[in-house]
Short mmCIF file of C-alpha atoms in Angstrom, two decimals:
data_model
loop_
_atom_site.label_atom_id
_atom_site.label_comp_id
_atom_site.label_asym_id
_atom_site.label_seq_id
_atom_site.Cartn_x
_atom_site.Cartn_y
_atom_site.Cartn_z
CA UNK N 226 1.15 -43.98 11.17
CA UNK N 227 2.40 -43.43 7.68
CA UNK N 228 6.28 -43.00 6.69
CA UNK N 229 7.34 -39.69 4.62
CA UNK N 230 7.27 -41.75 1.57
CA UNK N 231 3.53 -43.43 2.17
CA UNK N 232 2.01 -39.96 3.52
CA UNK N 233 3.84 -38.43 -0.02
CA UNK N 234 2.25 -41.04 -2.35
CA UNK N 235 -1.16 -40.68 -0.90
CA UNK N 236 -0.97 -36.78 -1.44
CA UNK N 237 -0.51 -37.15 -4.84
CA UNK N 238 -3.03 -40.18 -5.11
CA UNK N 239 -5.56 -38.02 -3.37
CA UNK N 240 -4.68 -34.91 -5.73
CA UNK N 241 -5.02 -36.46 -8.64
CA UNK N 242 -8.46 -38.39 -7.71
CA UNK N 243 -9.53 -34.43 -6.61
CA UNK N 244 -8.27 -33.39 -10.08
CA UNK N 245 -9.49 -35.90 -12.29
CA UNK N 246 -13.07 -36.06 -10.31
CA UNK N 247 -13.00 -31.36 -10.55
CA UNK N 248 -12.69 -32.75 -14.81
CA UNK N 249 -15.60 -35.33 -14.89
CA UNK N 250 -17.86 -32.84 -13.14
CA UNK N 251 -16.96 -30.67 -15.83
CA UNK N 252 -16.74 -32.68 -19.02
CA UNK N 253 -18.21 -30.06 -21.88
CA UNK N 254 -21.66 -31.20 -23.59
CA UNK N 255 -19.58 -29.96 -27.01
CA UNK N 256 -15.75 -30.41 -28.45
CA UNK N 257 -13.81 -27.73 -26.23
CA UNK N 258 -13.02 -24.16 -28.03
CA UNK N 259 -9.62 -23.57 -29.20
CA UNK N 260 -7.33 -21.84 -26.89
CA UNK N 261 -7.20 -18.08 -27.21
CA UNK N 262 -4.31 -16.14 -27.21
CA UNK N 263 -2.98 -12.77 -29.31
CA UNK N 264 -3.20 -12.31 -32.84
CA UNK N 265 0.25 -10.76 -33.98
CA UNK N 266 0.00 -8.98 -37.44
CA UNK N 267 2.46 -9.26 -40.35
CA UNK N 268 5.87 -8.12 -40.30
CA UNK N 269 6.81 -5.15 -39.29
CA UNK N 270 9.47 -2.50 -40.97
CA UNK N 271 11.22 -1.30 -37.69
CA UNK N 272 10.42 2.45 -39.07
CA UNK N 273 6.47 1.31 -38.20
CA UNK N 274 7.55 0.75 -34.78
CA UNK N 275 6.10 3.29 -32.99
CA UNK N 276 9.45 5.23 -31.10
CA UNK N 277 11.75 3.12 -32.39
CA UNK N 278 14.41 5.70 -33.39
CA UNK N 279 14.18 7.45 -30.09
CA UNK N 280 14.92 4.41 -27.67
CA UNK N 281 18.13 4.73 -25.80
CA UNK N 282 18.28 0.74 -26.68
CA UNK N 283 21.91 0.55 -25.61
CA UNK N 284 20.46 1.36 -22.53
CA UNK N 285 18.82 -2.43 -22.40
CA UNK N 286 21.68 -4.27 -22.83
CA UNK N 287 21.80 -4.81 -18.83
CA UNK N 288 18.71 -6.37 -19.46
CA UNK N 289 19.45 -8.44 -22.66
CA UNK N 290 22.77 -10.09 -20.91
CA UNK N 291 20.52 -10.81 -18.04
CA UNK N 292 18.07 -12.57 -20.16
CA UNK N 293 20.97 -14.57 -21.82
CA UNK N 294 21.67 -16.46 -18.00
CA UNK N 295 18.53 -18.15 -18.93
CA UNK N 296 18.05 -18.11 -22.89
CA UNK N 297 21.26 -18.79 -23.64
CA UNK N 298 21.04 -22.74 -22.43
CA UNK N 299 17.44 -23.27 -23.86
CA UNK N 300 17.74 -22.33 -27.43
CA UNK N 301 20.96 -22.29 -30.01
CA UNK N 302 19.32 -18.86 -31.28
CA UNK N 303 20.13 -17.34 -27.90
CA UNK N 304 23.30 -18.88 -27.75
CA UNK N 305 23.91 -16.70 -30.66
CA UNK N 306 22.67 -13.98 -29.91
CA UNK N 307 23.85 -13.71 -26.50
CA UNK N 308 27.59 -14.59 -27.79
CA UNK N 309 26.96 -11.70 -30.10
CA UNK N 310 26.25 -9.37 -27.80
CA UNK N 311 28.92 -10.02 -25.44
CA UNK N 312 31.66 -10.01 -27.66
CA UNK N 313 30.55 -6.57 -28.84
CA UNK N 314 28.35 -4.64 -26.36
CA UNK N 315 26.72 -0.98 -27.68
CA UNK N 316 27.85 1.86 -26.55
CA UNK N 317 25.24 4.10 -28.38
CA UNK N 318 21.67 3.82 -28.77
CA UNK N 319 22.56 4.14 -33.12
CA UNK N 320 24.42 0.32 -32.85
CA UNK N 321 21.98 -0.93 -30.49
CA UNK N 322 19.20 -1.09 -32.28
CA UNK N 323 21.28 -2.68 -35.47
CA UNK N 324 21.71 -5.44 -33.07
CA UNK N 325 18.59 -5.75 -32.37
CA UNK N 326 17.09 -5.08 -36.13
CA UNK N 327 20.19 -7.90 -37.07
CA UNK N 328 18.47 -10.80 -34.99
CA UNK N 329 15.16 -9.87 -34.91
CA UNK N 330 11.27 -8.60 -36.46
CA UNK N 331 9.00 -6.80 -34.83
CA UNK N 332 5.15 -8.04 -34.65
CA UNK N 333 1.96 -6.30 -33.10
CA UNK N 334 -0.12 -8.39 -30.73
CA UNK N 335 -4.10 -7.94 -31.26
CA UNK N 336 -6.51 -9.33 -28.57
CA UNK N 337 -9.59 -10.95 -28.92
CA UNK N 338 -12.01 -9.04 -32.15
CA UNK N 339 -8.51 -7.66 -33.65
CA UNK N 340 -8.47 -5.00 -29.83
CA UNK N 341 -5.23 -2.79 -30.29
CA UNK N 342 -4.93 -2.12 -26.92
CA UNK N 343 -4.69 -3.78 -23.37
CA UNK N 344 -3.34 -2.45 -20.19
CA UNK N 345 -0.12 -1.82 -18.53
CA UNK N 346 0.42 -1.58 -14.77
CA UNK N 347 3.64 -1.23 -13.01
CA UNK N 348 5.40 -2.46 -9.96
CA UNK N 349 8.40 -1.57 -7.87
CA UNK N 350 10.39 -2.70 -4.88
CA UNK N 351 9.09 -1.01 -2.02
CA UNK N 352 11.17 -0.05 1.18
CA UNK N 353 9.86 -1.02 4.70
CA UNK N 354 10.99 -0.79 7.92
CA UNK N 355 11.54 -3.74 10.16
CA UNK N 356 13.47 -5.81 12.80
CA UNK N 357 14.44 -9.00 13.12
CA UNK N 358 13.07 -8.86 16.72
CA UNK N 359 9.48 -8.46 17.37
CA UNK N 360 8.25 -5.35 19.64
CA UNK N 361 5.38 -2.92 19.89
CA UNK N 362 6.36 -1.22 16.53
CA UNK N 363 7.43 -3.67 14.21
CA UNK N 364 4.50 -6.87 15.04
CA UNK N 365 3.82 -7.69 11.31
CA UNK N 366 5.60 -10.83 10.74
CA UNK N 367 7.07 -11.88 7.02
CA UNK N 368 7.17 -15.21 6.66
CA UNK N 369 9.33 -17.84 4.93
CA UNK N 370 8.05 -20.83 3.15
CA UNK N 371 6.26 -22.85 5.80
CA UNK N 372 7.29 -26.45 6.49
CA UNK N 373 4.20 -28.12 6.11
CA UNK N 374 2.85 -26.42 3.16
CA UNK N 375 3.05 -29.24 0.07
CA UNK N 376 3.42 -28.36 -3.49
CA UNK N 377 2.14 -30.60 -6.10
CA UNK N 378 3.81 -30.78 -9.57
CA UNK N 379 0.70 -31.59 -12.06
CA UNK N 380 2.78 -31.56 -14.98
CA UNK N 381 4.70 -34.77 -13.86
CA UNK N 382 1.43 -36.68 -14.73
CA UNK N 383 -0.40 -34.23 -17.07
CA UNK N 384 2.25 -32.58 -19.23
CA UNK N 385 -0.17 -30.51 -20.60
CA UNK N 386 -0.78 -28.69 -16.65
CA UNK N 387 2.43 -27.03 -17.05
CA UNK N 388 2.87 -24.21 -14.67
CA UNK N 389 -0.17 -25.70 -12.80
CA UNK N 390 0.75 -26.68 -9.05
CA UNK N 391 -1.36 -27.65 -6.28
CA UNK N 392 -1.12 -26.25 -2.37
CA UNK N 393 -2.02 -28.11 0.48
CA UNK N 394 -1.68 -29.79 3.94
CA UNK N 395 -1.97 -32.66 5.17
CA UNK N 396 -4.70 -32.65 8.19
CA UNK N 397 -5.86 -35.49 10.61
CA UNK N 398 -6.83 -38.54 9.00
CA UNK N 399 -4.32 -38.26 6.24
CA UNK N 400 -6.69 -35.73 3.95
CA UNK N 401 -5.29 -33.20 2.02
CA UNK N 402 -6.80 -29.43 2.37
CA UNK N 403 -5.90 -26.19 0.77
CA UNK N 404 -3.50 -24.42 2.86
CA UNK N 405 -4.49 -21.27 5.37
CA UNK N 406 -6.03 -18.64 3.50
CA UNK N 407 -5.00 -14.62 4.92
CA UNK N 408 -7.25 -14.32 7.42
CA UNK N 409 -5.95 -18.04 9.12
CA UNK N 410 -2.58 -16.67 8.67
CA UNK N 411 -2.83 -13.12 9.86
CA UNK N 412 -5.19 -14.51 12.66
CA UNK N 413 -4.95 -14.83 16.18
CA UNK N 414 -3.67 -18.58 16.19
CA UNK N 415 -0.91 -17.43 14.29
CA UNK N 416 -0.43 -21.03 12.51
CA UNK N 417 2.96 -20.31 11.06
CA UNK N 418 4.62 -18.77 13.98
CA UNK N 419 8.19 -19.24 14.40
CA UNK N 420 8.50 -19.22 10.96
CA UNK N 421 9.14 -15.10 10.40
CA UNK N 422 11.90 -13.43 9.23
CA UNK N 423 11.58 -10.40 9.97
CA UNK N 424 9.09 -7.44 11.70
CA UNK N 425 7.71 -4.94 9.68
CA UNK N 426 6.04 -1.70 10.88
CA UNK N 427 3.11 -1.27 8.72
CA UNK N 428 0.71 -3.60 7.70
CA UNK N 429 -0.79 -1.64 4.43
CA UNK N 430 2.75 -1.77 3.48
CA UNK N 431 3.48 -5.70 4.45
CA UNK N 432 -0.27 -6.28 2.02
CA UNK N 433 1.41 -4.62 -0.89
CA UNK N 434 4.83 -6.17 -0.62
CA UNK N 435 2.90 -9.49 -1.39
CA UNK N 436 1.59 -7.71 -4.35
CA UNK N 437 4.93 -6.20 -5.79
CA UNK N 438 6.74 -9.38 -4.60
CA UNK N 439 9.88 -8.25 -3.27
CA UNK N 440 11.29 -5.38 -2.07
CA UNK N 441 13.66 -3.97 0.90
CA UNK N 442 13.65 -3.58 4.62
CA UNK N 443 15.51 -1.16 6.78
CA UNK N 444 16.50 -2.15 10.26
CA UNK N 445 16.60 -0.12 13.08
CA UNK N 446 20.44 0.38 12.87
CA UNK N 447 20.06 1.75 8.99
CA UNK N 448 21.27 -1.38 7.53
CA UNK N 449 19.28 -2.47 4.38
CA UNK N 450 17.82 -6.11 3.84
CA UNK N 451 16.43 -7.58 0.70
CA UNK N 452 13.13 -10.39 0.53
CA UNK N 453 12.15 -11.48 -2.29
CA UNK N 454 9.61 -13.94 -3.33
CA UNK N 455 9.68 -17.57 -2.21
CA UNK N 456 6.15 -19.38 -3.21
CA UNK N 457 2.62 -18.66 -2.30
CA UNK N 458 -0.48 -20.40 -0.71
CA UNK N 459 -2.21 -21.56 -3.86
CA UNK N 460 -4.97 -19.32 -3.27
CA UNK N 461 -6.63 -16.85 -5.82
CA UNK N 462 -5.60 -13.12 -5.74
CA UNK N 463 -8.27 -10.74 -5.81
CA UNK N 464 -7.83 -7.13 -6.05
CA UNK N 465 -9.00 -5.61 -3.47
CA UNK N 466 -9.72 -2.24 -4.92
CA UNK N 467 -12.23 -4.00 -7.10
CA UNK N 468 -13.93 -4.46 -3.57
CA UNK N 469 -13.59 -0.95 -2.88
CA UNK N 470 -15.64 0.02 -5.93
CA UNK N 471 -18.32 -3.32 -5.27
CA UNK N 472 -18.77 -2.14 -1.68
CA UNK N 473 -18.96 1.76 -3.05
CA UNK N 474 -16.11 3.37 -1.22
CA UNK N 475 -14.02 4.44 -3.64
CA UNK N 476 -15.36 5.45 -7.40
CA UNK N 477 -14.04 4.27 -11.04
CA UNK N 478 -10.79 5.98 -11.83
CA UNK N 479 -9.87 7.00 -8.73
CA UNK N 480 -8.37 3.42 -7.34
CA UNK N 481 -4.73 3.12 -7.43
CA UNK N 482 -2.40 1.86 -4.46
CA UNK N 483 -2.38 5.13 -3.16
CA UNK N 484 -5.83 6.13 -2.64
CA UNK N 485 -6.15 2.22 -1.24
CA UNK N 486 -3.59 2.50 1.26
CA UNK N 487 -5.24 6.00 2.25
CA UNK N 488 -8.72 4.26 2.87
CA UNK N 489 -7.47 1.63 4.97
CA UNK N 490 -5.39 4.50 7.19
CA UNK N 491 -8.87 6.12 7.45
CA UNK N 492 -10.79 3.06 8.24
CA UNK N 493 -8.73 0.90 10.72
CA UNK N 494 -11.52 -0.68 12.00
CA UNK N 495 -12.46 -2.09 8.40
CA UNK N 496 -8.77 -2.89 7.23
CA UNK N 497 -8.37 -6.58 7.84
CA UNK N 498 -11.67 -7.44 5.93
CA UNK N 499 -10.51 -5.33 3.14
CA UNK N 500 -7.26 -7.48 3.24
CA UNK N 501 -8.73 -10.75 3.79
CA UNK N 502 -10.89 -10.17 0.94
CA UNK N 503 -7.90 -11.69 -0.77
CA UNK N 504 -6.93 -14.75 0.49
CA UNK N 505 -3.83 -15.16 -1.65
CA UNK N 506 -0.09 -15.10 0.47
CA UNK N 507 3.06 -14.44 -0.48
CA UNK N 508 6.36 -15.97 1.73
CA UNK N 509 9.58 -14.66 1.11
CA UNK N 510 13.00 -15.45 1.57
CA UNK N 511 15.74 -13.28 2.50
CA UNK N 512 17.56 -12.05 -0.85
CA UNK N 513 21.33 -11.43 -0.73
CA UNK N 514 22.48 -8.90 -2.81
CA UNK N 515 19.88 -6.02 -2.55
CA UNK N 516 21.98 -3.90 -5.47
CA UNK N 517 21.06 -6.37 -8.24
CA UNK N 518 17.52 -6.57 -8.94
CA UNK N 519 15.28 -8.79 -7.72
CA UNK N 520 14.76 -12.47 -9.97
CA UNK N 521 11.76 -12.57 -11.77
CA UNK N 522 10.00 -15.86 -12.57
CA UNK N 523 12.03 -16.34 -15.73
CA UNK N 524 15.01 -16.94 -13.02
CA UNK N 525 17.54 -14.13 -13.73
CA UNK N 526 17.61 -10.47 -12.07
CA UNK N 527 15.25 -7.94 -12.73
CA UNK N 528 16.57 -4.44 -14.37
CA UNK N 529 14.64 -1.50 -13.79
CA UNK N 530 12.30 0.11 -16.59
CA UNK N 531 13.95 -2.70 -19.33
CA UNK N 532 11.24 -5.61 -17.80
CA UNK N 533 8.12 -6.82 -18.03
CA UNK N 534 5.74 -9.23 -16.23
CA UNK N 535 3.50 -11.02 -18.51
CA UNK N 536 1.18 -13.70 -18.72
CA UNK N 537 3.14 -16.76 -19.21
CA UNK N 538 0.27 -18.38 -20.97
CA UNK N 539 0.16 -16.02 -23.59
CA UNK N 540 4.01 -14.69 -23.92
CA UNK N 541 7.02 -17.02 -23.63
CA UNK N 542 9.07 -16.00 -20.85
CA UNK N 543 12.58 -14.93 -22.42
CA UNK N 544 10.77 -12.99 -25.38
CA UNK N 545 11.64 -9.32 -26.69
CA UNK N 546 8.46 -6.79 -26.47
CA UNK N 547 8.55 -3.25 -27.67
CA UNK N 548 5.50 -1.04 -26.06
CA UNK N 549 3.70 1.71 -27.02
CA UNK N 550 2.27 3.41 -24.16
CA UNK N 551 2.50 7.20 -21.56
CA UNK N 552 3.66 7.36 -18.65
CA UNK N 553 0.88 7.53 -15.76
CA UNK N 554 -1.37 10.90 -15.64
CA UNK N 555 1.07 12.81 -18.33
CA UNK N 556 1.20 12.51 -22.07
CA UNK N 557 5.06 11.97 -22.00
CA UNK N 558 5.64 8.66 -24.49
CA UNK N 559 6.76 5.46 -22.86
CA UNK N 560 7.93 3.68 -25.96
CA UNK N 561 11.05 1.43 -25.26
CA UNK N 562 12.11 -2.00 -25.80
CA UNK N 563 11.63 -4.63 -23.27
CA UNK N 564 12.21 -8.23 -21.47
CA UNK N 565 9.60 -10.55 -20.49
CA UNK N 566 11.43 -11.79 -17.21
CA UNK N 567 8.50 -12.05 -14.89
CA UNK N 568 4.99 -12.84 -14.18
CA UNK N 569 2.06 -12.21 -11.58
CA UNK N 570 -1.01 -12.90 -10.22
CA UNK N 571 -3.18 -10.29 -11.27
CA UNK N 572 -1.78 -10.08 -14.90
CA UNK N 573 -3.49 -12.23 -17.12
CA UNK N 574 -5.19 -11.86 -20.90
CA UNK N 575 -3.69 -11.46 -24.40
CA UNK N 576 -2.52 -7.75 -24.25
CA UNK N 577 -1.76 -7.12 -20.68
CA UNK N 578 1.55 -6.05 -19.15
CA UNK N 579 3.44 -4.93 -15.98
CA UNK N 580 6.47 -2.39 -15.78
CA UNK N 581 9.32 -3.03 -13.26
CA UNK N 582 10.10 0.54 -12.67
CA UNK N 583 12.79 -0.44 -10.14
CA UNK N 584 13.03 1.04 -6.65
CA UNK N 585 12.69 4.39 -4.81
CA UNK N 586 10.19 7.41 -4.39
CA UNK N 587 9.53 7.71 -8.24
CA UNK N 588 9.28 4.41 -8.88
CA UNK N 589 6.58 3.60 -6.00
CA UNK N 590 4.74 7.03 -7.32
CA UNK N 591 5.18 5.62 -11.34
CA UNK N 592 3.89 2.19 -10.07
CA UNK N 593 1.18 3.20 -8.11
CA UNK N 594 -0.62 5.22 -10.89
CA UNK N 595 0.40 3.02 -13.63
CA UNK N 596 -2.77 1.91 -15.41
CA UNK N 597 -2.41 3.14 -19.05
CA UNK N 598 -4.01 1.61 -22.36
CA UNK N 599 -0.93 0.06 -24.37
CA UNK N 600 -0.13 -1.56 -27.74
CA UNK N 601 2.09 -4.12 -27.74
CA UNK N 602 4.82 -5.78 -29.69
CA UNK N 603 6.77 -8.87 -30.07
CA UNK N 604 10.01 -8.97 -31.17
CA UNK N 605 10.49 -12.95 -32.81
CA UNK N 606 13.53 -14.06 -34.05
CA UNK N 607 14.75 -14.32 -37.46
CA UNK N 608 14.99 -17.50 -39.28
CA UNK N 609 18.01 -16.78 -40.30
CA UNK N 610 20.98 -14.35 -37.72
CA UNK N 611 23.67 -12.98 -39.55
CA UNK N 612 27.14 -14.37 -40.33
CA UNK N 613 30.02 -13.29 -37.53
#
């Protein structure tokens, strides 16, 4: 039998002879492309930001002294900045945008062939109910981290893998395997039982908490708990209302979260191939203070309608975005200044974006419609911040 230490060293031995052996499979017959990412323009005036004048931007500073618990200790800029701001918060949307104009320039973001415009989708913290006890009703477990899923750090040996992590488990004979998929999990073995939390009632719901990644539960006795994200199984998300339209159930344009959670109410018999269709799995850990917003990846609390989930690969985590968008089905402007404090699964590419939009009944309804063509901004710092 191995020791901890042994059965640890031969993990990463055996994923980095996987990884290495995936990259000599692969080895390009030409000199790789360049990476891609956005093209931003030249400097903006902030009178060519589209909205500009009309954002309540005082209205963000919950959301700029939230970024500063991260920014602030990475980069003397922030330190500034955040020192600035609070020493002398706005009170007025007029003074908040000097602030703003003071430290920073605005840039538009073009995608591949100079595109204008990508997509923004939103995302909310849903409510469920649930129990801690398991009964008749509430029989769809949420699950903390299990204990014998291992994560790999690439970057320790391949600096250049940041953000990339392995997911696995060790199986007889010492190999290593990706870890259960949805299907193994939600199964009839139940392979991670005695590792819930808590019960929920509704398993359409429980499939699209893994997609908003955290939200709230209400117990029987009206008492509110918070879960928020913990890690995930290393396996790809697919959307599963791109299966919809493959399998022709549900047309273009008409797939949102609503009209998915509808189909799988009609079709019960059909719902758990739907869902297994994406094998990606989200565990959770209970969250203790449900008033302050749940922490996005950047590691400090989310504020409703002020952040933004981005690709990491293409936007800096910490960074200042303005967008230029409508809100969902109406030709109301959505034009406002925002945080890049989180990241997801499904949003990837140059000009793509997803709106907290908080929690409750308009939220869910904003979120669940929200798929509107956007133009986006970057908001860099200056060179030079102004004397104090």
């Amino acid at each position: 039998m191995l020791n901890a230490c042994s059965r640890w060293k031969l993990v990463l031995t055996l994923t980095t002879a996987l990884f290495l052996s995936a990259c000599d499979d692969q080895k390009p017959s030409q000199p790789p492309a360049k990476p891609t990412g956005p093209i931003t323009s030249e400097a903006l005036s902030w009178d060519k930001l589209p909205g500009w004048s009309q954002d309540q931007a005082q209205e963000a500073w919950p959301a700029l002294l939230s970024n500063c618990l991260a920014m602030a200790k990475k980069e003397a800029f922030w330190e500034t900045v955040c020192q600035a701001a609070q020493m002398n918060p706005a009170n007025d949307a007029a003074s908040a945008r000097l602030f703003f104009e003071q430290y920073f320039t605005p840039y538009q973001l073009f995608g591949e062939n100079l595109k204008a415009e990508g997509l923004l989708t939103g995302y909310y913290e849903p409510l469920l109910q649930g129990s801690f006890t398991p009964s008749e009703r509430f029989q769809y477990p949420i699950y903390s981290p299990p204990k014998d899923m291992l994560t790999i750090e690439l970057a320790e040996l391949y600096p250049e893998l940041k953000d990339k992590r392995v997911r696995g488990r060790l199986v007889e004979g010492n190999r290593v395997v990706p870890y259960y998929d949805r299907a193994t999990i939600d199964g009839v073995n139940k392979p991670l039982a005695g590792q819930e939390i808590v019960w929920v009632d509704n398993k359409e719901d429980l499939f699209f908490l893994h997609i908003q990644g955290s939200g709230r539960v209400q117990l029987p006795d009206g008492k509110v708990i918070g879960v928020a994200y913990a890690n995930q199984n290393g396996l790809p998300y697919v959307a599963i209302g791109k299966r919809l339209q493959e399998w022709g159930k549900l047309k273009p344009g008409t797939i949102n979260m609503f009209s998915i959670k509808q189909w799988i109410r009609d079709n019960p018999t059909e719902a758990d191939k739907l869902l297994n269709e994406n094998p990606s799995y989200v565990f959770f850990s209970l969250r203790e203070n449900i008033e302050q917003g749940p922490v996005g990846s950047l590691g400090v609390p989310l504020t409703a309608g002020r952040s933004l989930a981005v690709d990491r690969k293409v936007i800096d985590l910490g960074s200042l975005m303005w967008i230029d968008t409508t809100y969902p089905d109406t030709n109301q402007p959505l034009q406002r200044l925002m945080f890049a404090q989180d990241t997801g699964g499904a949003i990837k590419g140059d000009l793509r974006g997803d709106f907290f939009f908080g929690t409750g009944q308009q939220a869910e309804t904003w979120a669940g419609h929200m798929k509107q063509k956007t133009r986006f901004y970057i908001l860099k710092p200056k060179t030079t911040t102004p004397a104090h």
